Amino acid sequence: MAKQQGAGSLWNPNSWHWEEKNYTPISKQLIESKIKSCKVESGDITLLNQEVKSITGDAQINIRKGKQVLIYDFDIEVEWHGVNKDHEAEGTYKIKDLNSLDNDFELIHISCNTKTAISDKCKDLIKKDMFKKLKEAFTTLMQEIGQYESDPEKLKKDQEARRIAEEQVRLAKEQNGELKEKIFYEQKLKEQQMKQEFSQFAQK
């Protein structure tokens, strides 16, 4: 994926310096949404990803010279549920090594809570059909995370926040300069007053 424009923090003018930004929470939200959207229908069986039990790992965007590089690596545990008109089955499986380098994750530990008439068929559907659905869903994950960081509206807000911060710094410097000038002026007045008092004392 081509490097996209990224906005650094307020301390990072023009996003020039190296900066790491935590994108784990938003990445987890996107991953969970994608997993829950995947559904398999085969014959009379409907297979759903009922719940995302856990997502472990992290995601970060590295910004340097106004460009961004996204890195993420996650392991996920999913609860699945299969049903036809007469039977149900449910269990869990794990998505191992979902990462930013490629889209070649694994589905492992596919299990069923109780054996039913459709449980084995559901497990086979997870290995093949659900895997394909997930692979397709995750194809755009990197792009979607990156787009959030390079979103024009977000960049505009970051630039405005940086402008305000720079203006505040400028005003603070001006006020600091005015304060120094005031202290210097007051000190000069004190010196003149002391000279006058000393002169009057010497004349007595």
Backbone as CSV, one residue per row, in Angstrom:
resi,resn,N_x,N_y,N_z,CA_x,CA_y,CA_z,C_x,C_y,C_z
1,MET,0.839,-1.194,0.000,0.000,0.000,0.000,0.872,1.240,0.000
2,ALA,0.523,2.216,-0.811,1.287,3.449,-0.874,1.179,4.198,0.441
3,LYS,2.262,4.871,0.801,2.253,5.634,2.036,1.307,6.811,1.895
4,GLN,0.487,7.023,2.930,-0.483,8.090,2.902,-0.006,9.253,3.748
5,GLN,-0.646,10.404,3.534,-0.322,11.564,4.335,-0.818,11.339,5.747
6,GLY,-0.021,11.748,6.725,-0.417,11.605,8.117,-0.176,12.888,8.871
7,ALA,-0.954,13.098,9.921,-0.820,14.297,10.736,-0.178,13.945,12.060
8,GLY,0.943,14.595,12.364,1.594,14.374,13.643,0.911,15.149,14.751
9,SER,1.395,14.965,15.969,0.836,15.667,17.111,1.248,17.135,17.076
10,LEU,0.704,17.912,18.028,0.975,19.347,18.039,2.452,19.655,18.234
11,TRP,3.159,18.757,18.943,4.580,19.001,19.181,5.431,18.699,17.950
12,ASN,4.820,18.131,16.918,5.552,17.648,15.747,5.255,18.531,14.532
13,PRO,5.927,19.680,14.391,5.633,20.615,13.295,5.786,19.960,11.928
14,ASN,4.766,20.163,11.084,4.762,19.629,9.715,4.879,18.104,9.668
15,SER,4.618,17.442,10.812,4.686,15.975,10.896,6.040,15.456,10.410
16,TRP,7.101,16.198,10.701,8.419,15.891,10.150,9.160,14.842,10.967
17,HIS,9.015,14.900,12.282,9.782,14.011,13.151,9.091,12.653,13.293
18,TRP,9.889,11.656,13.674,9.349,10.311,13.879,8.376,10.320,15.050
19,GLU,7.202,9.746,14.826,6.185,9.692,15.875,5.372,8.410,15.730
20,GLU,5.078,7.772,16.849,4.243,6.574,16.856,2.893,6.922,17.478
21,LYS,1.819,6.587,16.761,0.473,6.881,17.252,-0.290,5.571,17.441
22,ASN,-0.929,5.439,18.584,-1.632,4.207,18.937,-2.965,4.112,18.198
23,TYR,-3.104,3.076,17.381,-4.351,2.858,16.652,-4.987,1.518,17.017
24,THR,-4.630,0.991,18.182,-5.183,-0.294,18.613,-6.695,-0.239,18.822
25,PRO,-7.233,0.741,19.555,-8.686,0.749,19.794,-9.517,0.794,18.515
26,ILE,-9.185,1.702,17.598,-9.989,1.809,16.373,-9.804,0.578,15.488
27,SER,-8.605,-0.017,15.510,-8.372,-1.236,14.731,-9.220,-2.383,15.266
28,LYS,-9.297,-2.501,16.581,-10.110,-3.557,17.189,-11.589,-3.372,16.840
29,GLN,-12.046,-2.133,16.831,-13.442,-1.870,16.467,-13.726,-2.294,15.031
30,LEU,-12.818,-1.952,14.131,-12.991,-2.322,12.724,-12.965,-3.840,12.545
31,ILE,-12.025,-4.492,13.223,-11.906,-5.950,13.115,-13.176,-6.630,13.612
32,GLU,-13.661,-6.199,14.768,-14.877,-6.807,15.328,-16.068,-6.616,14.391
33,SER,-16.189,-5.413,13.835,-17.292,-5.136,12.916,-17.221,-6.028,11.677
34,LYS,-16.028,-6.207,11.143,-15.860,-7.033,9.949,-16.178,-8.499,10.231
35,ILE,-15.717,-8.989,11.376,-15.967,-10.392,11.724,-17.465,-10.652,11.877
36,LYS,-18.151,-9.758,12.579,-19.585,-9.950,12.811,-20.408,-9.817,11.530
37,SER,-19.859,-9.142,10.534,-20.594,-8.971,9.276,-20.508,-10.206,8.378
38,CYS,-19.607,-11.121,8.710,-19.411,-12.309,7.867,-20.457,-13.380,8.185
39,LYS,-21.105,-13.866,7.154,-22.130,-14.901,7.306,-21.981,-15.914,6.175
40,VAL,-22.157,-17.185,6.516,-22.077,-18.254,5.521,-23.430,-18.958,5.445
41,GLU,-23.914,-19.131,4.234,-25.142,-19.895,3.999,-24.814,-21.020,3.030
42,SER,-25.036,-22.238,3.481,-24.725,-23.407,2.656,-25.821,-24.449,2.845
43,GLY,-26.528,-24.763,1.770,-27.654,-25.687,1.893,-28.696,-25.093,2.823
44,ASP,-29.049,-25.846,3.860,-30.042,-25.338,4.815,-29.392,-24.780,6.081
45,ILE,-28.056,-24.651,6.089,-27.343,-24.172,7.283,-26.943,-22.706,7.123
46,THR,-27.205,-21.941,8.168,-26.731,-20.556,8.250,-25.722,-20.471,9.388
47,LEU,-24.557,-19.939,9.075,-23.466,-19.870,10.050,-23.094,-18.413,10.294
48,LEU,-23.104,-18.008,11.556,-22.813,-16.626,11.933,-21.657,-16.567,12.925
49,ASN,-20.960,-15.439,12.908,-20.003,-15.134,13.970,-20.773,-14.379,15.050
50,GLN,-21.110,-15.086,16.105,-22.011,-14.551,17.119,-21.374,-13.446,17.950
51,GLU,-20.121,-13.658,18.341,-19.459,-12.714,19.243,-17.951,-12.801,19.068
52,VAL,-17.278,-11.666,19.271,-15.817,-11.653,19.314,-15.418,-11.689,20.785
53,LYS,-14.880,-12.816,21.227,-14.570,-12.992,22.650,-13.362,-12.174,23.078
54,SER,-12.341,-12.149,22.238,-11.129,-11.414,22.613,-10.330,-11.036,21.372
55,ILE,-9.651,-9.902,21.482,-8.702,-9.469,20.451,-7.440,-9.032,21.181
56,THR,-6.347,-9.726,20.931,-5.077,-9.359,21.556,-4.095,-8.920,20.477
57,GLY,-3.282,-7.939,20.813,-2.319,-7.400,19.859,-2.388,-5.889,19.857
58,ASP,-1.737,-5.276,18.904,-1.759,-3.818,18.835,-1.573,-3.334,17.404
59,ALA,-1.875,-2.053,17.226,-1.713,-1.395,15.925,-1.161,-0.002,16.168
60,GLN,-0.249,0.413,15.321,0.284,1.761,15.439,0.595,2.322,14.061
61,ILE,0.494,3.632,13.978,0.869,4.330,12.754,2.119,5.140,13.053
62,ASN,3.160,4.893,12.278,4.403,5.641,12.405,4.397,6.776,11.386
63,ILE,4.662,7.986,11.871,4.642,9.167,11.007,6.042,9.759,10.924
64,ARG,6.466,10.058,9.712,7.786,10.661,9.485,7.739,11.427,8.174
65,LYS,8.173,12.670,8.198,8.201,13.522,7.007,6.827,13.601,6.343
66,GLY,5.779,13.658,7.167,4.426,13.812,6.652,3.816,12.551,6.075
67,LYS,4.540,11.429,6.125,4.032,10.165,5.592,3.753,9.205,6.745
68,GLN,2.881,8.223,6.486,2.514,7.283,7.534,2.769,5.842,7.100
69,VAL,3.146,5.024,8.078,3.324,3.586,7.867,2.539,2.870,8.958
70,LEU,1.616,2.009,8.554,0.761,1.291,9.496,1.316,-0.095,9.785
71,ILE,1.351,-0.456,11.068,1.790,-1.784,11.492,0.773,-2.327,12.489
72,TYR,0.298,-3.566,12.260,-0.590,-4.192,13.242,-0.396,-5.702,13.243
73,ASP,-0.766,-6.310,14.365,-0.656,-7.759,14.523,-1.648,-8.179,15.610
74,PHE,-2.617,-9.042,15.257,-3.672,-9.419,16.194,-3.941,-10.923,16.173
75,ASP,-4.340,-11.433,17.329,-4.921,-12.769,17.467,-6.334,-12.584,18.021
76,ILE,-7.284,-13.333,17.477,-8.697,-13.099,17.795,-9.394,-14.416,18.103
77,GLU,-10.273,-14.399,19.100,-11.107,-15.561,19.394,-12.563,-15.203,19.110
78,VAL,-13.235,-16.079,18.367,-14.592,-15.804,17.890,-15.550,-16.906,18.344
79,GLU,-16.743,-16.506,18.756,-17.820,-17.463,19.024,-18.705,-17.571,17.784
80,TRP,-18.944,-18.794,17.321,-19.774,-18.984,16.143,-21.075,-19.703,16.504
81,HIS,-22.054,-19.546,15.625,-23.353,-20.190,15.842,-23.913,-20.636,14.499
82,GLY,-24.256,-21.918,14.411,-24.835,-22.465,13.191,-26.235,-23.005,13.453
83,VAL,-27.091,-22.898,12.452,-28.472,-23.329,12.651,-29.097,-23.765,11.324
84,ASN,-29.964,-24.765,11.391,-30.895,-25.051,10.300,-32.282,-25.203,10.926
85,LYS,-33.238,-25.673,10.186,-34.611,-25.676,10.709,-34.802,-26.656,11.868
86,ASP,-33.898,-27.621,12.012,-34.078,-28.642,13.052,-32.996,-28.647,14.130
87,HIS,-31.809,-28.099,13.821,-30.690,-28.260,14.749,-29.897,-26.958,14.900
88,GLU,-29.107,-26.934,15.970,-28.203,-25.817,16.234,-26.835,-26.359,16.618
89,ALA,-25.840,-25.521,16.455,-24.490,-25.853,16.918,-23.769,-24.543,17.215
90,GLU,-22.863,-24.598,18.168,-22.098,-23.397,18.493,-20.745,-23.790,19.065
91,GLY,-19.818,-22.862,18.974,-18.476,-23.135,19.470,-17.589,-21.920,19.270
92,THR,-16.290,-22.147,19.186,-15.335,-21.050,19.019,-14.268,-21.436,17.996
93,TYR,-13.598,-20.426,17.481,-12.387,-20.631,16.682,-11.492,-19.417,16.865
94,LYS,-10.238,-19.553,16.467,-9.287,-18.459,16.629,-8.706,-18.041,15.278
95,ILE,-8.559,-16.741,15.135,-7.870,-16.161,13.979,-6.459,-15.825,14.450
96,LYS,-5.489,-16.496,13.891,-4.106,-16.323,14.349,-3.293,-15.490,13.363
97,ASP,-2.586,-14.505,13.922,-1.600,-13.722,13.173,-2.220,-12.915,12.030
98,LEU,-3.245,-12.146,12.359,-3.761,-11.160,11.405,-2.824,-9.960,11.460
99,ASN,-2.064,-9.733,10.392,-1.022,-8.710,10.454,-0.993,-7.848,9.201
100,SER,-0.225,-6.769,9.291,-0.172,-5.778,8.218,0.770,-6.171,7.083
101,LEU,1.552,-7.224,7.263,2.501,-7.621,6.223,1.817,-8.355,5.075
102,ASP,0.815,-9.176,5.419,0.079,-9.902,4.385,-1.317,-10.212,4.921
103,ASN,-2.105,-10.871,4.118,-3.471,-11.218,4.520,-3.593,-12.728,4.721
104,ASP,-2.486,-13.348,5.119,-2.406,-14.809,5.181,-2.512,-15.299,6.626
105,PHE,-3.605,-14.953,7.303,-3.830,-15.406,8.675,-4.278,-16.873,8.671
106,GLU,-4.364,-17.454,9.869,-4.798,-18.844,10.006,-6.058,-18.919,10.863
107,LEU,-6.895,-19.910,10.596,-7.998,-20.255,11.489,-7.608,-21.527,12.229
108,ILE,-7.558,-21.457,13.554,-7.115,-22.606,14.346,-8.100,-22.864,15.494
109,HIS,-7.936,-24.000,16.132,-8.728,-24.385,17.312,-10.234,-24.225,17.070
110,ILE,-10.693,-24.768,15.956,-12.132,-24.732,15.661,-12.811,-25.806,16.509
111,SER,-13.660,-25.375,17.416,-14.267,-26.325,18.355,-15.776,-26.140,18.408
112,CYS,-16.444,-27.190,18.889,-17.897,-27.167,19.051,-18.220,-27.492,20.504
113,ASN,-19.119,-26.724,21.096,-19.440,-26.925,22.513,-20.095,-28.284,22.765
114,THR,-21.040,-28.642,21.930,-21.705,-29.948,22.036,-21.905,-30.516,20.635
115,LYS,-21.797,-31.804,20.510,-21.940,-32.437,19.198,-23.422,-32.561,18.841
116,THR,-23.756,-32.052,17.663,-25.130,-32.149,17.165,-25.093,-32.662,15.729
117,ALA,-26.266,-32.749,15.127,-26.360,-33.280,13.759,-25.655,-32.393,12.738
118,ILE,-25.462,-31.112,13.062,-24.839,-30.204,12.086,-23.483,-29.664,12.555
119,SER,-23.000,-30.086,13.708,-21.773,-29.500,14.261,-20.551,-29.736,13.364
120,ASP,-20.383,-30.954,12.865,-19.230,-31.237,12.003,-19.310,-30.459,10.694
121,LYS,-20.517,-30.349,10.153,-20.705,-29.588,8.918,-20.360,-28.115,9.146
122,CYS,-20.748,-27.588,10.298,-20.437,-26.188,10.621,-18.928,-25.973,10.725
123,LYS,-18.232,-26.913,11.331,-16.779,-26.795,11.456,-16.109,-26.801,10.079
124,ASP,-16.612,-27.632,9.183,-16.079,-27.650,7.815,-16.348,-26.321,7.100
125,LEU,-17.518,-25.756,7.335,-17.859,-24.470,6.717,-16.950,-23.351,7.235
126,ILE,-16.582,-23.426,8.507,-15.672,-22.419,9.065,-14.303,-22.520,8.395
127,LYS,-13.799,-23.741,8.246,-12.476,-23.948,7.648,-12.394,-23.405,6.223
128,LYS,-13.465,-23.556,5.474,-13.421,-23.196,4.052,-14.171,-21.895,3.762
129,ASP,-15.481,-21.921,3.908,-16.300,-20.781,3.490,-16.114,-19.554,4.384
130,MET,-16.104,-19.765,5.706,-15.924,-18.620,6.602,-14.532,-18.026,6.447
131,PHE,-13.546,-18.875,6.240,-12.187,-18.390,6.014,-12.149,-17.451,4.804
132,LYS,-12.819,-17.846,3.724,-12.860,-17.012,2.520,-13.559,-15.678,2.794
133,LYS,-14.655,-15.737,3.547,-15.390,-14.512,3.881,-14.523,-13.555,4.697
134,LEU,-13.819,-14.102,5.676,-12.953,-13.279,6.522,-11.797,-12.689,5.715
135,LYS,-11.221,-13.507,4.868,-10.096,-13.044,4.051,-10.521,-11.865,3.173
136,GLU,-11.698,-11.980,2.611,-12.230,-10.893,1.782,-12.498,-9.644,2.626
137,ALA,-13.056,-9.843,3.819,-13.381,-8.705,4.692,-12.125,-7.974,5.152
138,PHE,-11.053,-8.722,5.429,-9.824,-8.118,5.948,-8.952,-7.501,4.852
139,THR,-9.302,-7.729,3.593,-8.489,-7.205,2.488,-8.336,-5.689,2.566
140,THR,-9.380,-4.999,3.002,-9.355,-3.526,3.035,-9.056,-2.971,4.427
141,LEU,-8.715,-3.839,5.377,-8.508,-3.382,6.756,-7.398,-2.339,6.857
142,MET,-6.259,-2.617,6.256,-5.137,-1.683,6.330,-5.507,-0.328,5.729
143,GLN,-6.173,-0.366,4.596,-6.568,0.874,3.928,-7.540,1.679,4.793
144,GLU,-8.487,0.997,5.426,-9.492,1.691,6.231,-8.884,2.321,7.481
145,ILE,-7.954,1.622,8.115,-7.280,2.204,9.282,-6.460,3.412,8.852
146,GLY,-5.719,3.256,7.751,-4.889,4.348,7.253,-5.696,5.553,6.822
147,GLN,-6.876,5.316,6.264,-7.718,6.419,5.811,-8.190,7.275,6.973
148,TYR,-8.372,6.654,8.134,-8.794,7.438,9.294,-7.725,8.460,9.662
149,GLU,-6.461,8.039,9.627,-5.373,8.955,9.971,-5.204,10.044,8.920
150,SER,-5.429,9.706,7.635,-5.212,10.675,6.562,-6.514,11.311,6.079
151,ASP,-7.590,11.132,6.837,-8.877,11.716,6.471,-8.751,13.239,6.359
152,PRO,-9.191,13.837,5.242,-9.032,15.284,5.041,-9.622,16.117,6.174
153,GLU,-10.764,15.701,6.691,-11.392,16.454,7.777,-10.541,16.394,9.041
154,LYS,-9.978,15.207,9.311,-9.110,15.065,10.483,-7.839,15.893,10.312
155,LEU,-7.258,15.848,9.110,-6.059,16.640,8.847,-6.345,18.131,9.021
156,LYS,-7.521,18.555,8.560,-7.901,19.962,8.685,-8.022,20.360,10.154
157,LYS,-8.644,19.491,10.956,-8.791,19.772,12.386,-7.429,19.804,13.079
158,ASP,-6.550,18.859,12.702,-5.209,18.833,13.291,-4.434,20.101,12.945
159,GLN,-4.560,20.543,11.696,-3.868,21.760,11.275,-4.397,22.983,12.019
160,GLU,-5.711,23.036,12.224,-6.308,24.155,12.948,-5.871,24.141,14.412
161,ALA,-5.837,22.942,15.001,-5.384,22.825,16.392,-3.925,23.259,16.516
162,ARG,-3.109,22.887,15.503,-1.702,23.288,15.525,-1.573,24.807,15.380
163,ARG,-2.405,25.405,14.513,-2.364,26.861,14.326,-2.711,27.581,15.623
164,ILE,-3.742,27.082,16.321,-4.157,27.692,17.587,-3.049,27.565,18.627
165,ALA,-2.433,26.378,18.676,-1.354,26.154,19.643,-0.168,27.079,19.364
166,GLU,0.176,27.236,18.081,1.288,28.117,17.720,0.972,29.571,18.065
167,GLU,-0.292,29.971,17.874,-0.705,31.332,18.213,-0.621,31.560,19.719
168,GLN,-1.003,30.542,20.487,-0.915,30.652,21.939,0.536,30.791,22.396
169,VAL,1.423,30.053,21.741,2.848,30.160,22.068,3.367,31.560,21.739
170,ARG,2.951,32.074,20.575,3.391,33.415,20.169,2.922,34.477,21.161
171,LEU,1.649,34.385,21.563,1.109,35.349,22.520,1.818,35.247,23.868
172,ALA,2.111,34.003,24.264,2.811,33.803,25.536,4.194,34.441,25.495
173,LYS,4.869,34.309,24.341,6.195,34.918,24.201,6.096,36.440,24.246
174,GLU,5.057,36.974,23.580,4.871,38.425,23.593,4.601,38.926,25.006
175,GLN,3.720,38.204,25.702,3.398,38.592,27.074,4.622,38.489,27.968
176,ASN,5.426,37.468,27.723,6.647,37.300,28.500,7.609,38.453,28.237
177,GLY,7.679,38.866,26.952,8.536,39.995,26.602,8.049,41.287,27.224
178,GLU,6.725,41.492,27.203,6.151,42.687,27.820,6.395,42.697,29.321
179,LEU,6.307,41.520,29.940,6.552,41.428,31.380,7.997,41.781,31.705
180,LYS,8.919,41.269,30.889,10.335,41.581,31.110,10.583,43.080,30.967
181,GLU,9.937,43.677,29.951,10.101,45.115,29.729,9.546,45.914,30.906
182,LYS,8.400,45.456,31.431,7.795,46.136,32.574,8.693,46.047,33.800
183,ILE,9.269,44.857,34.042,10.170,44.676,35.187,11.403,45.564,35.041
184,PHE,11.937,45.627,33.808,13.112,46.459,33.552,12.789,47.931,33.814
185,TYR,11.607,48.369,33.349,11.198,49.766,33.530,11.025,50.084,35.016
186,GLU,10.388,49.180,35.753,10.187,49.392,37.190,11.521,49.429,37.927
187,GLN,12.460,48.600,37.494,13.778,48.580,38.114,14.506,49.904,37.879
188,LYS,14.373,50.436,36.655,15.009,51.721,36.345,14.418,52.837,37.202
189,LEU,13.086,52.803,37.385,12.448,53.818,38.228,12.950,53.735,39.663
190,LYS,13.101,52.506,40.162,13.607,52.323,41.522,15.023,52.862,41.659
191,GLU,15.847,52.608,40.635,17.227,53.097,40.670,17.258,54.623,40.677
192,GLN,16.408,55.233,39.839,16.351,56.693,39.802,15.868,57.259,41.136
193,GLN,14.869,56.600,41.727,14.336,57.040,43.011,15.401,56.936,44.099
194,MET,16.162,55.848,44.075,17.219,55.661,45.067,18.307,56.716,44.900
195,LYS,18.629,57.067,43.643,19.641,58.093,43.389,19.173,59.447,43.922
196,GLN,17.875,59.750,43.679,17.335,61.013,44.165,17.355,61.069,45.691
197,GLU,16.952,59.964,46.320,16.945,59.924,47.782,18.360,60.057,48.339
198,PHE,19.320,59.419,47.685,20.708,59.503,48.137,21.245,60.925,47.968
199,SER,20.856,61.559,46.822,21.311,62.924,46.562,20.747,63.880,47.597
200,GLN,19.459,63.713,47.929,18.834,64.569,48.937,19.468,64.359,50.306
201,PHE,19.796,63.108,50.617,20.422,62.798,51.899,21.819,63.411,51.985
202,ALA,22.550,63.406,50.861,23.918,63.935,50.848,23.934,65.445,51.003
203,GLN,22.875,66.128,50.558,22.820,67.581,50.631,22.482,68.079,52.039
204,LYS,21.962,67.200,52.877,21.597,67.627,54.236,22.833,67.807,55.108
